[in-house]
Amino acid sequence: MEVYLLWHTHIDERLDGGEDVKLIGVYSSIDEANSAMERKRTFEGFKDHKDGFDVSTYTLDRDSWTEGFVTQFS
């Protein structure tokens, strides 16, 4: 089963890394995700950055990270 994640990203150089990424919500259908996007486009902040929305899919009950990891320090 897939779910739909609604993200919003905008660039702000005052932030560490310059990006502000928000997971708005997780939805059962693309229509629900698109409806949420339309609602949020009227909210403070979002209405000034309407192009920052993105919907991605995520499969439930499956490992998304399939390998180990190594932490590297500079």
PDB file of C-alpha atoms in Angstrom:
ATOM      1  CA  MET A   1       0.000   0.000   0.000  1.00  0.00           C
ATOM      2  CA  GLU A   2       1.266   3.476  -0.840  1.00  0.00           C
ATOM      3  CA  VAL A   3       0.631   6.703   1.021  1.00  0.00           C
ATOM      4  CA  TYR A   4       1.238  10.251  -0.181  1.00  0.00           C
ATOM      5  CA  LEU A   5       3.474  12.680   1.672  1.00  0.00           C
ATOM      6  CA  LEU A   6       2.937  16.411   1.224  1.00  0.00           C
ATOM      7  CA  TRP A   7       6.118  18.436   1.702  1.00  0.00           C
ATOM      8  CA  HIS A   8       6.853  22.137   1.586  1.00  0.00           C
ATOM      9  CA  THR A   9      10.331  23.558   1.042  1.00  0.00           C
ATOM     10  CA  HIS A  10      11.503  27.127   0.779  1.00  0.00           C
ATOM     11  CA  ILE A  11      14.935  28.711   0.694  1.00  0.00           C
ATOM     12  CA  ASP A  12      15.952  31.040   3.505  1.00  0.00           C
ATOM     13  CA  GLU A  13      19.649  31.885   3.666  1.00  0.00           C
ATOM     14  CA  ARG A  14      19.315  32.838   7.344  1.00  0.00           C
ATOM     15  CA  LEU A  15      18.797  29.161   8.201  1.00  0.00           C
ATOM     16  CA  ASP A  16      21.555  26.618   8.664  1.00  0.00           C
ATOM     17  CA  GLY A  17      21.717  24.868   5.301  1.00  0.00           C
ATOM     18  CA  GLY A  18      19.479  27.495   3.712  1.00  0.00           C
ATOM     19  CA  GLU A  19      16.404  25.261   3.384  1.00  0.00           C
ATOM     20  CA  ASP A  20      13.265  25.068   5.456  1.00  0.00           C
ATOM     21  CA  VAL A  21      11.581  21.701   4.805  1.00  0.00           C
ATOM     22  CA  LYS A  22       8.256  20.759   6.391  1.00  0.00           C
ATOM     23  CA  LEU A  23       6.322  17.504   6.204  1.00  0.00           C
ATOM     24  CA  ILE A  24       2.750  18.821   6.019  1.00  0.00           C
ATOM     25  CA  GLY A  25       1.013  15.458   6.251  1.00  0.00           C
ATOM     26  CA  VAL A  26       0.570  11.866   5.085  1.00  0.00           C
ATOM     27  CA  TYR A  27      -2.515  11.028   3.017  1.00  0.00           C
ATOM     28  CA  SER A  28      -4.266   7.915   1.750  1.00  0.00           C
ATOM     29  CA  SER A  29      -4.694   9.197  -1.820  1.00  0.00           C
ATOM     30  CA  ILE A  30      -3.190  11.698  -4.222  1.00  0.00           C
ATOM     31  CA  ASP A  31      -6.534  13.542  -4.214  1.00  0.00           C
ATOM     32  CA  GLU A  32      -6.340  13.985  -0.417  1.00  0.00           C
ATOM     33  CA  ALA A  33      -2.758  15.239  -0.690  1.00  0.00           C
ATOM     34  CA  ASN A  34      -3.711  17.696  -3.430  1.00  0.00           C
ATOM     35  CA  SER A  35      -6.687  18.926  -1.384  1.00  0.00           C
ATOM     36  CA  ALA A  36      -4.390  19.557   1.582  1.00  0.00           C
ATOM     37  CA  MET A  37      -1.991  21.443  -0.693  1.00  0.00           C
ATOM     38  CA  GLU A  38      -4.792  23.713  -1.882  1.00  0.00           C
ATOM     39  CA  ARG A  39      -5.871  24.409   1.719  1.00  0.00           C
ATOM     40  CA  LYS A  40      -2.330  25.196   2.870  1.00  0.00           C
ATOM     41  CA  ARG A  41      -1.695  27.587  -0.044  1.00  0.00           C
ATOM     42  CA  THR A  42      -3.962  30.101   1.724  1.00  0.00           C
ATOM     43  CA  PHE A  43      -2.078  29.961   5.052  1.00  0.00           C
ATOM     44  CA  GLU A  44       0.454  32.526   6.247  1.00  0.00           C
ATOM     45  CA  GLY A  45       3.907  31.839   4.846  1.00  0.00           C
ATOM     46  CA  PHE A  46       2.721  29.167   2.410  1.00  0.00           C
ATOM     47  CA  LYS A  47       0.795  31.719   0.356  1.00  0.00           C
ATOM     48  CA  ASP A  48       4.083  33.544  -0.276  1.00  0.00           C
ATOM     49  CA  HIS A  49       5.875  30.339  -1.368  1.00  0.00           C
ATOM     50  CA  LYS A  50       3.227  28.424  -3.355  1.00  0.00           C
ATOM     51  CA  ASP A  51       5.801  26.728  -5.586  1.00  0.00           C
ATOM     52  CA  GLY A  52       7.413  24.963  -2.630  1.00  0.00           C
ATOM     53  CA  PHE A  53       4.915  22.099  -2.420  1.00  0.00           C
ATOM     54  CA  ASP A  54       5.763  18.549  -3.449  1.00  0.00           C
ATOM     55  CA  VAL A  55       3.918  15.235  -3.128  1.00  0.00           C
ATOM     56  CA  SER A  56       5.908  12.018  -2.872  1.00  0.00           C
ATOM     57  CA  THR A  57       4.801   8.421  -2.443  1.00  0.00           C
ATOM     58  CA  TYR A  58       5.888   6.062   0.299  1.00  0.00           C
ATOM     59  CA  THR A  59       5.265   2.318   0.433  1.00  0.00           C
ATOM     60  CA  LEU A  60       4.112   0.934   3.783  1.00  0.00           C
ATOM     61  CA  ASP A  61       5.520  -2.228   5.379  1.00  0.00           C
ATOM     62  CA  ARG A  62       8.787  -2.064   3.426  1.00  0.00           C
ATOM     63  CA  ASP A  63      12.281  -1.139   4.559  1.00  0.00           C
ATOM     64  CA  SER A  64      13.306   2.125   2.924  1.00  0.00           C
ATOM     65  CA  TRP A  65      16.831   2.001   4.310  1.00  0.00           C
ATOM     66  CA  THR A  66      18.244  -1.293   3.072  1.00  0.00           C
ATOM     67  CA  GLU A  67      21.916  -1.054   4.102  1.00  0.00           C
ATOM     68  CA  GLY A  68      24.026  -0.109   7.118  1.00  0.00           C
ATOM     69  CA  PHE A  69      25.560   3.328   7.638  1.00  0.00           C
ATOM     70  CA  VAL A  70      28.869   5.001   8.419  1.00  0.00           C
ATOM     71  CA  THR A  71      29.168   8.313  10.243  1.00  0.00           C
ATOM     72  CA  GLN A  72      31.896  10.539   8.842  1.00  0.00           C
ATOM     73  CA  PHE A  73      33.290  13.524  10.695  1.00  0.00           C
ATOM     74  CA  SER A  74      35.072  16.404   9.000  1.00  0.00           C
TER      75      SER A  74
END
